[in-house]
PDB file of N, CA and C in Angstrom:
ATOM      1  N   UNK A   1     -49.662  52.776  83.630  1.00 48.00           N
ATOM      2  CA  UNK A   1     -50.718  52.174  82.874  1.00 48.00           C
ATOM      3  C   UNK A   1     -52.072  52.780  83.238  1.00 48.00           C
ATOM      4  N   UNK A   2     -52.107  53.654  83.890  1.00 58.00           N
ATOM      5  CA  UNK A   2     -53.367  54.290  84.163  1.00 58.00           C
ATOM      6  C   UNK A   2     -54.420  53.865  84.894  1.00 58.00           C
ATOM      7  N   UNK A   3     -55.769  53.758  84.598  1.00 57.00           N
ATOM      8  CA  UNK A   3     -56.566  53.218  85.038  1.00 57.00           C
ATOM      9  C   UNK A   3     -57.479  52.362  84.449  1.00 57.00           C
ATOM     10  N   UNK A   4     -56.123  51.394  83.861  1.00 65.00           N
ATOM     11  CA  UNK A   4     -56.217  49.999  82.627  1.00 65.00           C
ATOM     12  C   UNK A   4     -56.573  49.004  83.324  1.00 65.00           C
ATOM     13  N   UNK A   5     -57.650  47.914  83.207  1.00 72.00           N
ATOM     14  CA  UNK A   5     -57.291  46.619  84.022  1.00 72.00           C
ATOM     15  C   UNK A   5     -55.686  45.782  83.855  1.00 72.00           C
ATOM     16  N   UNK A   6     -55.070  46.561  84.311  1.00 72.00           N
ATOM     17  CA  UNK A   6     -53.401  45.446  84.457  1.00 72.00           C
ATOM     18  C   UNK A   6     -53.711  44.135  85.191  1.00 72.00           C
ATOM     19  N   UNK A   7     -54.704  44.158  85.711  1.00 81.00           N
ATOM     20  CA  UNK A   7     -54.691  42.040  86.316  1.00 81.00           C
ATOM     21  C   UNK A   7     -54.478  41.481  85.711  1.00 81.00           C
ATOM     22  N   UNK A   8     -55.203  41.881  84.643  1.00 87.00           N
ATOM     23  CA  UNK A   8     -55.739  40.861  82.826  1.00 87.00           C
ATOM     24  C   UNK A   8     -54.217  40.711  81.869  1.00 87.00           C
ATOM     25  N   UNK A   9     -52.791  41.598  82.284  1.00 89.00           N
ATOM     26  CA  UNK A   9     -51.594  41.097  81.712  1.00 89.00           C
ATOM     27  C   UNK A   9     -51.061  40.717  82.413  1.00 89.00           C
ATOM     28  N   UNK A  10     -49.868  39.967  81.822  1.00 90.00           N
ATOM     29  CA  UNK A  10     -48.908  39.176  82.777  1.00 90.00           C
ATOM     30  C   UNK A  10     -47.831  40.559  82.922  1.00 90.00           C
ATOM     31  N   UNK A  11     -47.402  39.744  84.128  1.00 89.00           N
ATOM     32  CA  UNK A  11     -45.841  40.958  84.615  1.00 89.00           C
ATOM     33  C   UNK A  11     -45.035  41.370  83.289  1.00 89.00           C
ATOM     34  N   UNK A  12     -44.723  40.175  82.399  1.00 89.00           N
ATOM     35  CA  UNK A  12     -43.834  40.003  81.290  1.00 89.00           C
ATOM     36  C   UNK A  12     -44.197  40.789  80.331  1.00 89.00           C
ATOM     37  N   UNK A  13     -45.938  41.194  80.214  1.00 90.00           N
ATOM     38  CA  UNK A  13     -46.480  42.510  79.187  1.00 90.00           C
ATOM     39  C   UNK A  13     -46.794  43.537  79.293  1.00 90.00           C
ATOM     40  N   UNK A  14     -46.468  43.730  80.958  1.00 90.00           N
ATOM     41  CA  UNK A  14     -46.344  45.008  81.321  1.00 90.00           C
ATOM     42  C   UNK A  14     -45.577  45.641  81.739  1.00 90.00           C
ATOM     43  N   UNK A  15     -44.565  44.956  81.549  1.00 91.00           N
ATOM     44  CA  UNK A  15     -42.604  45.461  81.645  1.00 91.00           C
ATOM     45  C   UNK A  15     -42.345  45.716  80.169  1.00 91.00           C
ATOM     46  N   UNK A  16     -42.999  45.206  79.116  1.00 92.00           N
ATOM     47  CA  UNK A  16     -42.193  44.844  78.029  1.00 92.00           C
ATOM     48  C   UNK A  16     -42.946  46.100  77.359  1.00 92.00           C
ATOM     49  N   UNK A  17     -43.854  46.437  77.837  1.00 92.00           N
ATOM     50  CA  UNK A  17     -45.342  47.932  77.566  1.00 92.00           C
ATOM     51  C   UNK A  17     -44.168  49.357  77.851  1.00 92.00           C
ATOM     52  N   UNK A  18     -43.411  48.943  78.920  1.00 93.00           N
ATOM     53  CA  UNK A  18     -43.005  50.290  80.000  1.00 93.00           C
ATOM     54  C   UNK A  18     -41.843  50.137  78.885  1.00 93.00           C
ATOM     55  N   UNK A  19     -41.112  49.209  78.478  1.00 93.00           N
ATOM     56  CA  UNK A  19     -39.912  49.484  77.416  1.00 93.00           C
ATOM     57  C   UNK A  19     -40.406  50.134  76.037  1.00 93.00           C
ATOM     58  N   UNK A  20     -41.186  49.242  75.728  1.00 94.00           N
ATOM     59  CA  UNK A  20     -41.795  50.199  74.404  1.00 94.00           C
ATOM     60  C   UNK A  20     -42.223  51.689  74.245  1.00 94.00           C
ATOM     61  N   UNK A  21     -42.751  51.825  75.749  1.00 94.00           N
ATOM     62  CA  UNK A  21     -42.912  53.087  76.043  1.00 94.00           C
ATOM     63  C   UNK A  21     -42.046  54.206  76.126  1.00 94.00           C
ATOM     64  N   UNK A  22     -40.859  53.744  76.761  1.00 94.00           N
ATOM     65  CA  UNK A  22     -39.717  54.319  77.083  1.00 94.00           C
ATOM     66  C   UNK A  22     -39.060  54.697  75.632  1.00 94.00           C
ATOM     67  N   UNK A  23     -39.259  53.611  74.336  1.00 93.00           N
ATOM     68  CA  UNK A  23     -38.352  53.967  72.817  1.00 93.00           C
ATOM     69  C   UNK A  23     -39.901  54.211  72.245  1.00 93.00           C
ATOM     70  N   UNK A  24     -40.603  54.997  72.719  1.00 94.00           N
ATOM     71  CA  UNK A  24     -41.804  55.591  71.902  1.00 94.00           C
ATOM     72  C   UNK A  24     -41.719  57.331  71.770  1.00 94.00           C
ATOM     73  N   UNK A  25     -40.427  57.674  71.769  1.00 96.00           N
ATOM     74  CA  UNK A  25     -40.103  58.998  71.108  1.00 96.00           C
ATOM     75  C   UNK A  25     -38.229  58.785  70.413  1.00 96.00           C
ATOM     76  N   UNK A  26     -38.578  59.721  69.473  1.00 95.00           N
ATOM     77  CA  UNK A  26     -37.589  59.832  68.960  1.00 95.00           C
ATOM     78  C   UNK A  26     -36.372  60.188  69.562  1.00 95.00           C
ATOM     79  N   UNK A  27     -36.052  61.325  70.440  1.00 96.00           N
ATOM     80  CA  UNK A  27     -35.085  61.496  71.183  1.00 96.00           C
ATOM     81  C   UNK A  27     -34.863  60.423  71.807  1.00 96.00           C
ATOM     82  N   UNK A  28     -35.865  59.386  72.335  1.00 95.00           N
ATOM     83  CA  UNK A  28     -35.336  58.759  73.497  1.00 95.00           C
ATOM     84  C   UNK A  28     -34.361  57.000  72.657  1.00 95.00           C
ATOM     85  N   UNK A  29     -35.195  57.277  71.330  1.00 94.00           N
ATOM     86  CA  UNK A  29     -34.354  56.054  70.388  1.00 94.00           C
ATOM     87  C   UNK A  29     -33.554  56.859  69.600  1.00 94.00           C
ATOM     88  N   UNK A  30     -32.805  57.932  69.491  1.00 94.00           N
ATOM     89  CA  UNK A  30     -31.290  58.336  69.455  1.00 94.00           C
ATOM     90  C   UNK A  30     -30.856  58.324  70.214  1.00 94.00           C
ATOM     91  N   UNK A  31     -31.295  58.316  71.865  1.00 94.00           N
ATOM     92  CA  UNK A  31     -30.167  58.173  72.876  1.00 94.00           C
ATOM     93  C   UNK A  31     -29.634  56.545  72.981  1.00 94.00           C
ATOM     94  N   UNK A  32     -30.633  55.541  72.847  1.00 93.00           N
ATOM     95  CA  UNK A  32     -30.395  54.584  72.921  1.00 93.00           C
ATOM     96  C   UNK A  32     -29.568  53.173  71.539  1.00 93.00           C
ATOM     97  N   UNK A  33     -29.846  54.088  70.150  1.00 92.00           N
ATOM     98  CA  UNK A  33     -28.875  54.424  69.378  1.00 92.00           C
ATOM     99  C   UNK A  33     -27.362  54.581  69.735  1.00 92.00           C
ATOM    100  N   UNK A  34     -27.410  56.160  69.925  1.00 93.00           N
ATOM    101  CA  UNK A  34     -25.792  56.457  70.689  1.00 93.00           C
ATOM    102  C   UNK A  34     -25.330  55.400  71.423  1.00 93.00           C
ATOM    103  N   UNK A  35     -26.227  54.820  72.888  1.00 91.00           N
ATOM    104  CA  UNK A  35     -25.464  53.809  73.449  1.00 91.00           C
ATOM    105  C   UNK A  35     -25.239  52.633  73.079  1.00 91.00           C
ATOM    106  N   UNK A  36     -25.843  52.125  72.026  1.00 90.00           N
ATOM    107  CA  UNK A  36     -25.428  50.714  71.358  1.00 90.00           C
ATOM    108  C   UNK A  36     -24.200  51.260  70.678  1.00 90.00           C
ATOM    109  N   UNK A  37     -24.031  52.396  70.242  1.00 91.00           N
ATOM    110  CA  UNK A  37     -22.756  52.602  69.444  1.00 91.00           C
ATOM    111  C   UNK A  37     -21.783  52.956  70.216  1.00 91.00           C
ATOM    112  N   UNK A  38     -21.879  53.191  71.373  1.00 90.00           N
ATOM    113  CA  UNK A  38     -20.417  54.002  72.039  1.00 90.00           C
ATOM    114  C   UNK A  38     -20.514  52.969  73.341  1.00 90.00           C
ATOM    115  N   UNK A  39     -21.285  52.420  74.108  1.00 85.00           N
ATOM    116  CA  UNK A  39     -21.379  51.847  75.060  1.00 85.00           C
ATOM    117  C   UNK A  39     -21.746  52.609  76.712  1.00 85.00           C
ATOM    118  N   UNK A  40     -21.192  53.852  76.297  1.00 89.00           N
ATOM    119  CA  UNK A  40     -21.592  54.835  77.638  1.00 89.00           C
ATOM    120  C   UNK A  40     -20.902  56.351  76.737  1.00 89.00           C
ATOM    121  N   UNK A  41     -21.639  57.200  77.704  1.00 93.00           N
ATOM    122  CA  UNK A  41     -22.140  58.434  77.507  1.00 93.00           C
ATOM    123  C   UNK A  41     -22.144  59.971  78.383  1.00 93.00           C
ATOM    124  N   UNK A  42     -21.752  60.244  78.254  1.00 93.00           N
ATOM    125  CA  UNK A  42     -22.278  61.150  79.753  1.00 93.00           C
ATOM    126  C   UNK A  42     -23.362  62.581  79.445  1.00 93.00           C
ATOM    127  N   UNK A  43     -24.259  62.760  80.103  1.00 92.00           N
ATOM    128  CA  UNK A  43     -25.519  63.478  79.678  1.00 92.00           C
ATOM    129  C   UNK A  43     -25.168  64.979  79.229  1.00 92.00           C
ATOM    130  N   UNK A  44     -24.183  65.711  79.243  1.00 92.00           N
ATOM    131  CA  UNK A  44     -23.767  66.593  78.955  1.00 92.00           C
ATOM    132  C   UNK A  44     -23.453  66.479  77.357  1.00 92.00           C
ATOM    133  N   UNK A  45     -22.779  65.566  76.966  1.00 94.00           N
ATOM    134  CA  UNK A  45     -22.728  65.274  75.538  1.00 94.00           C
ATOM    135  C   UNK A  45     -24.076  64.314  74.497  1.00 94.00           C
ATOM    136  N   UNK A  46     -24.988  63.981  75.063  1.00 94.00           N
ATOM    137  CA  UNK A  46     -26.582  63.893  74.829  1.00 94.00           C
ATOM    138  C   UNK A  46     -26.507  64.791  74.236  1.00 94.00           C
ATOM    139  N   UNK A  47     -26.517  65.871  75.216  1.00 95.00           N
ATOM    140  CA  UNK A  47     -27.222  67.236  75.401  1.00 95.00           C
ATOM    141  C   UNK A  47     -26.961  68.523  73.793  1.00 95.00           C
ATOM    142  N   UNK A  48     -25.170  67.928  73.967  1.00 96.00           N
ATOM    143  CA  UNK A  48     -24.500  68.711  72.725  1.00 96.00           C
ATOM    144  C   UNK A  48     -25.223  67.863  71.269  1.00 96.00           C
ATOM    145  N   UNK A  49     -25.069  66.778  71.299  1.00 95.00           N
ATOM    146  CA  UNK A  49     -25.484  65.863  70.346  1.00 95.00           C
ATOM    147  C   UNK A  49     -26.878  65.650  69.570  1.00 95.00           C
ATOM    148  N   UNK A  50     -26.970  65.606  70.813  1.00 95.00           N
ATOM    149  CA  UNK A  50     -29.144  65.731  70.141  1.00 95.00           C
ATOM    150  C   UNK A  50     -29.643  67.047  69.782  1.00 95.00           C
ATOM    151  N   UNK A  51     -28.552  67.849  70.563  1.00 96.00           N
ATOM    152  CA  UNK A  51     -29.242  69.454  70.270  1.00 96.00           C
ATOM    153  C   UNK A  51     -30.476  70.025  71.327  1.00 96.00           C
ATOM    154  N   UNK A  52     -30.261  68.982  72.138  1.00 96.00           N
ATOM    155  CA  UNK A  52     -31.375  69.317  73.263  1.00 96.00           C
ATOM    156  C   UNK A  52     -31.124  69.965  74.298  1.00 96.00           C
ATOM    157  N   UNK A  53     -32.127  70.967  74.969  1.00 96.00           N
ATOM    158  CA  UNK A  53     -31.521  71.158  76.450  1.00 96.00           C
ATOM    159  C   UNK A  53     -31.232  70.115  77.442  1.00 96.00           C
ATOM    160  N   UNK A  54     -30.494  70.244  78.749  1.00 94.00           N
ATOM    161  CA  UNK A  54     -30.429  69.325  79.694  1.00 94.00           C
ATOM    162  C   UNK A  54     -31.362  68.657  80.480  1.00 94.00           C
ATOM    163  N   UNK A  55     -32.116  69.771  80.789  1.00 95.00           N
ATOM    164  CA  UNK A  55     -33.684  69.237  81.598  1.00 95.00           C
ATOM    165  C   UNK A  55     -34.424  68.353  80.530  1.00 95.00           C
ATOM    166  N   UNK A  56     -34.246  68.380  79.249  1.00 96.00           N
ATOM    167  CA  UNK A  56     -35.145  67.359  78.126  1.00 96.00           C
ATOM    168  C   UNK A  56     -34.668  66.412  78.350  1.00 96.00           C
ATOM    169  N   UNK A  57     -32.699  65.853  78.280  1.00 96.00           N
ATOM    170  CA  UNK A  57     -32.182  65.177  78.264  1.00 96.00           C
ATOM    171  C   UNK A  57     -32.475  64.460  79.117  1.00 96.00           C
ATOM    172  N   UNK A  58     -32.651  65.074  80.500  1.00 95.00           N
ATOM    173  CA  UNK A  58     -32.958  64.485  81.673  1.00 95.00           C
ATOM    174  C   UNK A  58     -33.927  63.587  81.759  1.00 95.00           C
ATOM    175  N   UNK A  59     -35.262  64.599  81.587  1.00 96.00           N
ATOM    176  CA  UNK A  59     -36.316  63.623  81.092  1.00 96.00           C
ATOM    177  C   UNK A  59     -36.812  62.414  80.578  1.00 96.00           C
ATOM    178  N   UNK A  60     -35.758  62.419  79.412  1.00 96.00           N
ATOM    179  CA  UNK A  60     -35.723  61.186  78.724  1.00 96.00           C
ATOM    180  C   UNK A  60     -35.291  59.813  79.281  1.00 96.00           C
ATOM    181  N   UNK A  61     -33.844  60.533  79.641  1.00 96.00           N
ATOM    182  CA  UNK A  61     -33.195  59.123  80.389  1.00 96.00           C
ATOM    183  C   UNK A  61     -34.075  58.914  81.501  1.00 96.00           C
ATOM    184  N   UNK A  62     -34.748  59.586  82.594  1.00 96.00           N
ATOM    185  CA  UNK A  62     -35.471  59.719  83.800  1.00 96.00           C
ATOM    186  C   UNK A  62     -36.569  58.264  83.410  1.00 96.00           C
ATOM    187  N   UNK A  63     -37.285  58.347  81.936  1.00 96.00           N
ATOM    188  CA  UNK A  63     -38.293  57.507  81.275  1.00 96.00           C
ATOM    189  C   UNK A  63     -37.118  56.082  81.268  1.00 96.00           C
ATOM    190  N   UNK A  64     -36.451  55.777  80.217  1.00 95.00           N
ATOM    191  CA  UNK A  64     -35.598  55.280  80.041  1.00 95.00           C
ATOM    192  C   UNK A  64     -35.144  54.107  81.133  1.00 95.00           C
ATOM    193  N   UNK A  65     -34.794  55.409  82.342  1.00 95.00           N
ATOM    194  CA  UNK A  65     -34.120  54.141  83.885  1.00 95.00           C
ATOM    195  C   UNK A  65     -35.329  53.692  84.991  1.00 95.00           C
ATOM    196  N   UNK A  66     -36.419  53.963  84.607  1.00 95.00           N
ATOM    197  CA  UNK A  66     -37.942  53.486  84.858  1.00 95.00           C
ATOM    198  C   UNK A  66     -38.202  52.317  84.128  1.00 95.00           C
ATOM    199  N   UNK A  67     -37.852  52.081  82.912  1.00 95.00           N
ATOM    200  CA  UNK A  67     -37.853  51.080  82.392  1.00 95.00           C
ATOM    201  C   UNK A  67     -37.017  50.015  82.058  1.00 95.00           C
ATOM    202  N   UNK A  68     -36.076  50.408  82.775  1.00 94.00           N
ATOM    203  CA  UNK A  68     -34.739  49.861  83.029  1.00 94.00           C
ATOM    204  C   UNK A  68     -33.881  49.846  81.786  1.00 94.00           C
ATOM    205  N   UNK A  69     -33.839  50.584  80.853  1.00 94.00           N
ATOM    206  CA  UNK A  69     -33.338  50.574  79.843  1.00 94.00           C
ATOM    207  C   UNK A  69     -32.172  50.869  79.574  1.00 94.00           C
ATOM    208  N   UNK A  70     -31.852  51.800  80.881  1.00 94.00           N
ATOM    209  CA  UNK A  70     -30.430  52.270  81.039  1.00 94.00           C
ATOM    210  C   UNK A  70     -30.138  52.644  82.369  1.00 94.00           C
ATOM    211  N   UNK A  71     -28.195  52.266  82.863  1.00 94.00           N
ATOM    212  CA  UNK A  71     -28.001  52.444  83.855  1.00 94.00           C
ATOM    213  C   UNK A  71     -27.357  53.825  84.581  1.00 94.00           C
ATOM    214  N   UNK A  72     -26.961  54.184  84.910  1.00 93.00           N
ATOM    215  CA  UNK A  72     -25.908  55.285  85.612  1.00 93.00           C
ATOM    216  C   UNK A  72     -24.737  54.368  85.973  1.00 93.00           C
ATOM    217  N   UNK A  73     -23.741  54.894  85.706  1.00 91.00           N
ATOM    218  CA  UNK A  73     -22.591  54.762  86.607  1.00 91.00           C
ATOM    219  C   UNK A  73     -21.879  56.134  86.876  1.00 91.00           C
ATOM    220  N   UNK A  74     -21.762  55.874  88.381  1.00 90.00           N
ATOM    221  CA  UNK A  74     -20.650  56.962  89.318  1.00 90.00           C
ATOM    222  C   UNK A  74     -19.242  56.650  88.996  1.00 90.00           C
ATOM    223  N   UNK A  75     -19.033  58.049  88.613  1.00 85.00           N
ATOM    224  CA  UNK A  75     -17.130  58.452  88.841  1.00 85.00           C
ATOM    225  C   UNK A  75     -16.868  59.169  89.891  1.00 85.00           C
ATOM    226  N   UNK A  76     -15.845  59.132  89.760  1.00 86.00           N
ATOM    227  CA  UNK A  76     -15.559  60.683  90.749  1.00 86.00           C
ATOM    228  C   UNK A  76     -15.743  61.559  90.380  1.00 86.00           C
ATOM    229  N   UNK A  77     -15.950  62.163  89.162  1.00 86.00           N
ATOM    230  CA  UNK A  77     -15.900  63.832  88.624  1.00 86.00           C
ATOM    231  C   UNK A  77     -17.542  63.821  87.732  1.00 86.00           C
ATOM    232  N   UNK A  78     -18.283  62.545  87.599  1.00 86.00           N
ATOM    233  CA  UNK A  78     -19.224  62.648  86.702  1.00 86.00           C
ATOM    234  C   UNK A  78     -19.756  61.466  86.959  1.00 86.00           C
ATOM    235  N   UNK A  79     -21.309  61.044  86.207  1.00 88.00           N
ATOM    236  CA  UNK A  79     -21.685  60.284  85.702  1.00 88.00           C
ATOM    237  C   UNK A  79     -21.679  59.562  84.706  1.00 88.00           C
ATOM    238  N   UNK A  80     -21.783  58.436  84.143  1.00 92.00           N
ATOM    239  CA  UNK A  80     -22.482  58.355  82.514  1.00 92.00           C
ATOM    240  C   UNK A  80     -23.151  57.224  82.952  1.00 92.00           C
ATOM    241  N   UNK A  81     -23.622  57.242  81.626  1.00 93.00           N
ATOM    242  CA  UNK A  81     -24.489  56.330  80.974  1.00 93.00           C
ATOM    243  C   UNK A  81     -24.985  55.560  80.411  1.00 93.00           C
ATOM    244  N   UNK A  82     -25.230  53.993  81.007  1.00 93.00           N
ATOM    245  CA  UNK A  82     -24.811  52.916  80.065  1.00 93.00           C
ATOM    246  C   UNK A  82     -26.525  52.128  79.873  1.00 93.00           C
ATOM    247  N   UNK A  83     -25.957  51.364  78.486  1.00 91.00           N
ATOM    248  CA  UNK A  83     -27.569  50.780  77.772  1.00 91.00           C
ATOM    249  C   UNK A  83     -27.584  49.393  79.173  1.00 91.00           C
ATOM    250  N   UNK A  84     -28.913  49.037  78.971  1.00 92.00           N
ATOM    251  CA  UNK A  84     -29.024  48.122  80.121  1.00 92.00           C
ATOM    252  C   UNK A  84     -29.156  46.650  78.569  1.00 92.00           C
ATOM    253  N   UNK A  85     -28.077  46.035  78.382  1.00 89.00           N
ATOM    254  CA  UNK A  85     -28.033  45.091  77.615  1.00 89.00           C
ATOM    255  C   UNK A  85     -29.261  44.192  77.784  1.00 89.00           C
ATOM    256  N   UNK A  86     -29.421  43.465  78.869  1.00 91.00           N
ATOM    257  CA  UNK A  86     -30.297  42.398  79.371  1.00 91.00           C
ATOM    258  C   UNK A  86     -31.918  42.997  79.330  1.00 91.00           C
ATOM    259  N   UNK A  87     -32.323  44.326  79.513  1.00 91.00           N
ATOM    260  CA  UNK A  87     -33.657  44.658  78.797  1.00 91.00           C
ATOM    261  C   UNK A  87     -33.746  44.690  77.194  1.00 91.00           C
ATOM    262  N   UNK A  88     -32.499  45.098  76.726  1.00 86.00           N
ATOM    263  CA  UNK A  88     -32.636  45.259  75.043  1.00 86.00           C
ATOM    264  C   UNK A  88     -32.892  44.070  74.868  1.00 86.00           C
ATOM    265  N   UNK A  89     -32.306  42.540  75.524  1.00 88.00           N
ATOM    266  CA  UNK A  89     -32.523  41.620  74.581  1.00 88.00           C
ATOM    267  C   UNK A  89     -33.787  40.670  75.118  1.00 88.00           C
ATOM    268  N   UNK A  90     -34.148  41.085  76.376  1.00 88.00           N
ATOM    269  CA  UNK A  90     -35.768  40.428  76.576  1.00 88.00           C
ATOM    270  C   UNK A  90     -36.715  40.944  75.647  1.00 88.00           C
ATOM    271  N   UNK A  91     -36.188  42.894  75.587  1.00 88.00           N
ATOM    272  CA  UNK A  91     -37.697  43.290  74.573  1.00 88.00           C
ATOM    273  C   UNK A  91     -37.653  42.558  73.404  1.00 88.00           C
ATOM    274  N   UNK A  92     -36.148  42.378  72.895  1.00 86.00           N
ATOM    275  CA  UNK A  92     -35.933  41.852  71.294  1.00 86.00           C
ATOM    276  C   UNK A  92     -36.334  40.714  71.118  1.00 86.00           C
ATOM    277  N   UNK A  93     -36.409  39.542  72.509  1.00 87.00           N
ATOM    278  CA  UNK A  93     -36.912  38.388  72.415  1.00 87.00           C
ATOM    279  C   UNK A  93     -38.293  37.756  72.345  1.00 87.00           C
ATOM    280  N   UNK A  94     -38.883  39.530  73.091  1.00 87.00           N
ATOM    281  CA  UNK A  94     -40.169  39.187  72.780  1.00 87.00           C
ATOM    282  C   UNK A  94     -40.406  39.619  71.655  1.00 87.00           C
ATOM    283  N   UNK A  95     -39.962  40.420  70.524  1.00 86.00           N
ATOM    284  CA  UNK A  95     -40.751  40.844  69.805  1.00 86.00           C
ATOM    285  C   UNK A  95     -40.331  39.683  68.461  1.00 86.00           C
ATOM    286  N   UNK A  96     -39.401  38.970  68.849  1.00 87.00           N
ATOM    287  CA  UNK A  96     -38.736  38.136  68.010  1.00 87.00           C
ATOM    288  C   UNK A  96     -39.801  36.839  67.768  1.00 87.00           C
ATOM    289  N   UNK A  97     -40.410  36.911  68.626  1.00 73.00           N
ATOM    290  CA  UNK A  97     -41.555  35.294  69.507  1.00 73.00           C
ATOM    291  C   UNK A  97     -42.319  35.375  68.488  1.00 73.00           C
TER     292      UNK A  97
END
């Protein structure tokens, strides 16, 4: 948030700022797209999908798990990538209010 007076919001509008922020590019609301539709992901197929390089891909989700929007899970041979349900439906609740 820069060098905003944040005193003057509550915690609740400046979490809900960092989500909006996070689906304030297009790549980053097709990734989060994909995961409402498939449920998990693994960043290599992002990568094929969006047409993006990996380091972009990275990026994105990097924004994304800052805002808690999405999780990682460990395998043994890989990662993926899952939507963080319980932020989608606080942002949706606030914007629902």
């Amino acid at each position: 948030m820069g060098a905003t007076k944040t005193e003057q919001y509550t915690s609740e509008l400046i979490r809900i700022a960092k989500i909006a922020d996070a689906l304030g590019h297009p790549a980053r609301l097709s990734i989060a797209k994909l995961l409402m539709d498939r449920n998990v992901i693994r960043p290599t197929d992002l990568s094929k999908l969006l047409k993006l390089h990996k380091t972009s891909v990275n990026s994105h989700l990097r924004k994304m798990r800052d805002a808690k929007l999405i999780d990682y899970s460990f395998r043994p041979t890989e990662y993926v990538i899952l939507i963080n349900d319980k932020t989608l439906k606080d942002f949706n609740h606030f914007i629902d209010a």
